[in-house]
Short mmCIF file of C-alpha atoms and ligand atoms in Angstrom, two decimals:
data_model
loop_
_atom_site.label_atom_id
_atom_site.label_comp_id
_atom_site.label_asym_id
_atom_site.label_seq_id
_atom_site.Cartn_x
_atom_site.Cartn_y
_atom_site.Cartn_z
CA GLU A 1 46.85 41.92 42.29
CA THR A 2 47.31 38.03 42.93
CA LEU A 3 45.20 35.10 41.90
CA ALA A 4 43.88 35.36 45.80
CA SER A 5 43.15 38.22 45.29
CA LEU A 6 41.62 38.59 42.07
CA GLU A 7 39.60 35.49 42.95
CA ALA A 8 38.11 37.47 46.24
CA LYS A 9 36.63 39.98 43.95
CA ILE A 10 35.67 37.75 41.04
CA VAL A 11 33.30 35.57 43.50
CA GLU A 12 31.32 38.55 44.51
CA CYS A 13 30.83 40.34 41.24
CA ARG A 14 27.04 41.39 40.20
CA ARG A 15 27.68 42.58 37.29
CA CYS A 16 25.34 41.08 35.01
CA PRO A 17 21.67 41.46 36.76
CA ARG A 18 20.26 38.28 34.39
CA LEU A 19 22.68 36.12 35.49
CA VAL A 20 22.66 36.93 39.09
CA GLU A 21 19.06 36.61 39.32
CA TRP A 22 19.82 33.03 37.47
CA ARG A 23 22.58 31.73 39.16
CA GLU A 24 21.28 32.56 42.23
CA ARG A 25 17.33 30.72 41.62
CA VAL A 26 18.86 27.87 39.83
CA ALA A 27 20.54 27.32 43.45
CA VAL A 28 17.92 27.35 45.36
CA GLU A 29 15.24 25.52 43.27
CA LYS A 30 17.66 23.14 42.26
CA ARG A 31 17.69 19.96 40.05
CA ALA A 32 16.10 16.92 41.93
CA ALA A 33 19.10 14.96 41.85
CA PHE A 34 20.92 17.04 44.24
CA ALA A 35 18.14 18.43 46.54
CA ASP A 36 20.57 17.66 49.80
CA GLU A 37 23.01 19.78 48.15
CA THR A 38 23.96 23.24 48.96
CA TYR A 39 24.60 25.02 45.37
CA TRP A 40 27.46 27.60 45.03
CA GLY A 41 25.10 29.57 43.04
CA ARG A 42 28.54 32.32 42.43
CA PRO A 43 30.03 33.07 39.87
CA ILE A 44 33.22 30.84 38.92
CA PRO A 45 37.05 31.66 39.75
CA GLY A 46 39.78 29.83 37.80
CA PHE A 47 40.91 26.55 38.67
CA GLY A 48 44.30 24.83 38.53
CA VAL A 49 47.70 25.62 39.05
CA ALA A 50 48.81 29.25 39.44
CA GLN A 51 51.64 29.53 36.91
CA PRO A 52 50.03 27.20 33.93
CA ARG A 53 51.58 26.00 30.88
CA VAL A 54 48.19 25.46 29.61
CA LEU A 55 45.25 27.77 30.03
CA ILE A 56 41.90 26.70 28.94
CA VAL A 57 39.52 28.49 28.02
CA GLY A 58 35.68 27.49 28.40
CA LEU A 59 32.70 28.99 27.69
CA ALA A 60 30.65 29.37 31.07
CA PRO A 61 29.68 26.96 34.38
CA ALA A 62 27.26 25.11 33.89
CA ALA A 63 23.75 25.56 35.98
CA HIS A 64 23.99 22.00 37.96
CA GLY A 65 27.51 21.59 37.28
CA GLY A 66 30.15 24.53 38.19
CA ASN A 67 27.42 26.33 39.40
CA ARG A 68 26.57 23.17 42.03
CA THR A 69 30.06 22.62 43.07
CA GLY A 70 31.69 26.08 42.93
CA ARG A 71 34.30 24.64 40.58
CA LEU A 72 34.26 25.10 36.81
CA PHE A 73 33.70 21.80 34.51
CA THR A 74 32.71 19.97 38.09
CA GLY A 75 29.94 17.39 38.38
CA ASP A 76 28.68 18.14 34.94
CA ARG A 77 28.96 15.69 31.52
CA SER A 78 31.35 18.37 29.94
CA GLY A 79 33.52 18.03 32.49
CA ASP A 80 33.54 14.55 32.87
CA TRP A 81 35.21 14.06 29.18
CA LEU A 82 37.40 17.74 30.12
CA PHE A 83 39.00 15.87 32.65
CA ALA A 84 39.20 12.08 31.69
CA SER A 85 41.03 13.71 28.26
CA LEU A 86 43.43 15.80 30.79
CA TYR A 87 44.16 12.51 32.64
CA ARG A 88 44.79 10.58 29.40
CA VAL A 89 47.39 13.22 28.27
CA GLY A 90 48.96 13.89 31.59
CA LEU A 91 47.50 17.17 32.66
CA ALA A 92 45.41 15.68 35.53
CA ASN A 93 45.85 12.96 38.63
CA GLN A 94 42.49 11.37 37.85
CA PRO A 95 39.85 11.35 35.64
CA THR A 96 37.09 12.60 37.10
CA SER A 97 35.31 15.05 38.95
CA THR A 98 32.45 15.17 41.61
CA HIS A 99 33.07 18.03 43.75
CA ALA A 100 34.98 20.33 44.74
CA ASP A 101 37.21 18.53 47.49
CA ASP A 102 37.39 15.64 45.37
CA GLY A 103 41.39 15.26 44.59
CA LEU A 104 41.56 16.51 41.56
CA GLU A 105 44.69 18.35 40.70
CA LEU A 106 45.57 19.65 37.08
CA ARG A 107 49.23 19.67 36.19
CA ASP A 108 50.72 22.72 34.79
CA THR A 109 47.29 23.59 33.62
CA ARG A 110 44.69 26.05 34.54
CA ILE A 111 41.20 26.13 33.45
CA VAL A 112 38.56 29.60 33.23
CA ALA A 113 35.74 30.59 31.43
CA ALA A 114 34.55 33.46 29.30
CA VAL A 115 31.39 33.86 31.18
CA ARG A 116 31.95 33.35 34.97
CA CYS A 117 28.48 33.06 35.39
CA ALA A 118 25.92 30.14 34.39
CA PRO A 119 24.21 31.63 31.76
CA PRO A 120 20.27 30.33 30.83
CA GLN A 121 20.56 27.75 27.98
CA ASN A 122 24.67 28.22 28.29
CA LYS A 123 23.78 31.11 26.47
CA PRO A 124 25.74 34.65 27.36
CA THR A 125 24.53 37.74 25.53
CA THR A 126 27.29 39.86 24.38
CA GLN A 127 26.71 42.13 26.68
CA GLU A 128 27.20 39.86 29.51
CA ARG A 129 30.80 38.25 27.32
CA ASP A 130 31.69 42.17 27.43
CA ASN A 131 31.08 42.64 31.18
CA CYS A 132 32.85 39.60 32.08
CA ALA A 133 35.80 40.08 29.68
CA PRO A 134 37.92 42.15 32.37
CA TRP A 135 38.53 39.20 34.39
CA LEU A 136 39.96 37.05 31.85
CA ASP A 137 42.56 40.00 31.10
CA VAL A 138 43.56 40.30 34.49
CA GLU A 139 43.96 36.31 35.01
CA LEU A 140 45.98 36.32 31.97
CA ARG A 141 47.96 38.99 32.75
CA LEU A 142 48.73 37.29 35.91
CA VAL A 143 49.56 33.46 34.37
CA ALA A 144 50.86 35.03 31.08
CA PRO A 145 54.95 34.69 32.29
CA SER A 146 54.57 30.99 32.29
CA LEU A 147 51.79 30.55 29.72
CA ARG A 148 52.70 28.28 25.99
CA THR A 149 49.09 27.10 24.95
CA VAL A 150 46.02 28.33 25.08
CA VAL A 151 43.28 25.98 24.38
CA ALA A 152 40.06 28.00 23.75
CA LEU A 153 36.87 25.64 24.09
CA GLY A 154 34.39 26.95 21.15
CA THR A 155 33.84 29.97 19.41
CA ILE A 156 33.12 32.14 22.82
CA GLY A 157 35.99 30.47 24.44
CA TRP A 158 38.34 31.35 21.33
CA ASP A 159 36.92 35.15 20.70
CA ALA A 160 37.60 35.65 24.75
CA ALA A 161 41.10 34.28 24.38
CA LEU A 162 41.78 36.77 21.45
CA ARG A 163 40.62 39.35 23.07
CA ALA A 164 42.52 39.02 26.08
CA PHE A 165 45.27 38.77 24.04
CA ARG A 166 44.67 42.18 22.53
CA GLY A 167 43.87 43.22 25.88
CA ALA A 168 47.38 42.24 26.64
CA GLY A 169 48.58 44.57 24.15
CA TRP A 170 49.78 41.29 22.30
CA GLU A 171 49.79 41.19 18.53
CA VAL A 172 47.15 39.21 17.20
CA PRO A 173 47.35 37.50 13.57
CA ARG A 174 45.19 39.52 11.05
CA PRO A 175 42.48 38.44 9.57
CA LYS A 176 41.73 37.40 12.65
CA PRO A 177 42.09 33.67 12.81
CA LYS A 178 39.38 31.36 12.44
CA PHE A 179 37.93 28.96 14.99
CA GLY A 180 37.99 25.02 14.22
CA HIS A 181 38.43 22.07 16.12
CA GLY A 182 42.51 21.76 15.77
CA ALA A 183 43.11 25.29 14.32
CA GLU A 184 46.05 26.98 15.86
CA ALA A 185 47.39 30.71 15.64
CA THR A 186 50.67 32.11 16.98
CA ILE A 187 50.85 35.21 19.28
CA VAL A 188 54.28 36.70 20.05
CA THR A 189 54.48 37.65 23.76
CA PRO A 190 56.80 39.35 25.75
CA TYR A 191 57.45 35.96 27.17
CA GLY A 192 58.01 34.29 23.79
CA GLU A 193 55.44 32.71 21.53
CA LEU A 194 52.16 31.49 22.44
CA LEU A 195 50.32 28.60 20.98
CA LEU A 196 46.50 29.16 20.49
CA LEU A 197 44.68 25.88 19.92
CA GLY A 198 41.11 25.25 19.07
CA CYS A 199 38.92 22.33 20.27
CA TYR A 200 35.23 21.93 19.93
CA HIS A 201 33.35 22.62 23.61
CA PRO A 202 32.71 18.92 24.69
CA SER A 203 29.29 19.68 25.52
CA GLN A 204 26.85 16.85 25.30
CA GLN A 205 25.49 18.81 21.97
CA ASN A 206 28.94 17.63 20.37
CA THR A 207 29.83 14.63 22.05
CA PHE A 208 26.38 13.01 22.05
CA THR A 209 26.28 13.96 18.06
CA GLY A 210 29.72 12.45 17.84
CA LYS A 211 30.88 16.11 16.11
CA LEU A 212 33.58 15.85 19.05
CA THR A 213 34.73 12.33 19.79
CA GLU A 214 37.32 11.36 22.74
CA PRO A 215 40.52 11.10 20.11
CA MET A 216 39.72 14.47 18.61
CA LEU A 217 39.69 15.82 22.35
CA ASP A 218 43.05 13.80 23.06
CA ASP A 219 44.59 15.69 20.03
CA VAL A 220 44.33 18.65 20.96
CA LEU A 221 44.84 18.06 24.64
CA GLY A 222 47.98 16.30 23.98
CA ARG A 223 49.27 18.72 21.73
CA ALA A 224 48.83 21.70 24.49
CA ALA A 225 50.49 18.83 26.94
CA GLY A 226 53.31 18.51 24.25
CA ILE A 227 53.40 14.79 24.25
CA LEU A 228 52.25 14.99 20.64
CA PRO A 229 53.80 17.47 17.92
CA ALA A 230 52.08 21.24 18.01
FE1 SF4 B 1 30.43 38.94 37.29
FE2 SF4 B 1 31.14 37.55 34.78
FE3 SF4 B 1 29.01 37.00 36.58
FE4 SF4 B 1 28.82 38.62 35.15
S1 SF4 B 1 28.81 36.98 34.09
S2 SF4 B 1 28.35 38.73 37.10
S3 SF4 B 1 30.58 39.90 34.66
S4 SF4 B 1 31.49 37.32 37.44
#
């Protein structure tokens, strides 16, 4: 398996009937502001470099963000926050992301989602999370040799990362590390120590309410980038 062959399989996946129906319906109905655009309307593969030092595990694509542009966090408010911060800490070449060929390049970083299709209300079911987990297992194995830090966005990203670590046969600390903003755990892998960092998801629910601020996001991503002490 290679990242390219994995991507080819992911974009064809129809394992979750509810999400297939939703992602395709949204792509036809569209939001008025994007009425002239052709929505992607399919699963979204990982985005970023092939040999990352940092892997960011998000929740799921947004209906009118990734599900529209075909690239994770691209064209939505969460992405505005995430890419601006990645730029500030040196992990992206530009602070904005509007569409799939906007020139954005990540440095040392790859972004994936725990669930690769947009779910209604951004809430995948447990079954849908189970269905999608094998894709992350494969992707993690492919990028593991270069990986030093995994940033998990929200509880769902955190749980998906821990589950993928276990799937790779890596020992996860017991009791299970608890998610929080800035929480960390060290995982021993055949390639050395891997740092898992928790980060509140930059969703509007968190950014509008001030639960997550720009300095808080920069703090975690700066640690992942190695410009702040871990
Ligand atoms: Fe397939 Fe994952 Fe999409 Fe479900 S969420 S259809 S498993 S890609």
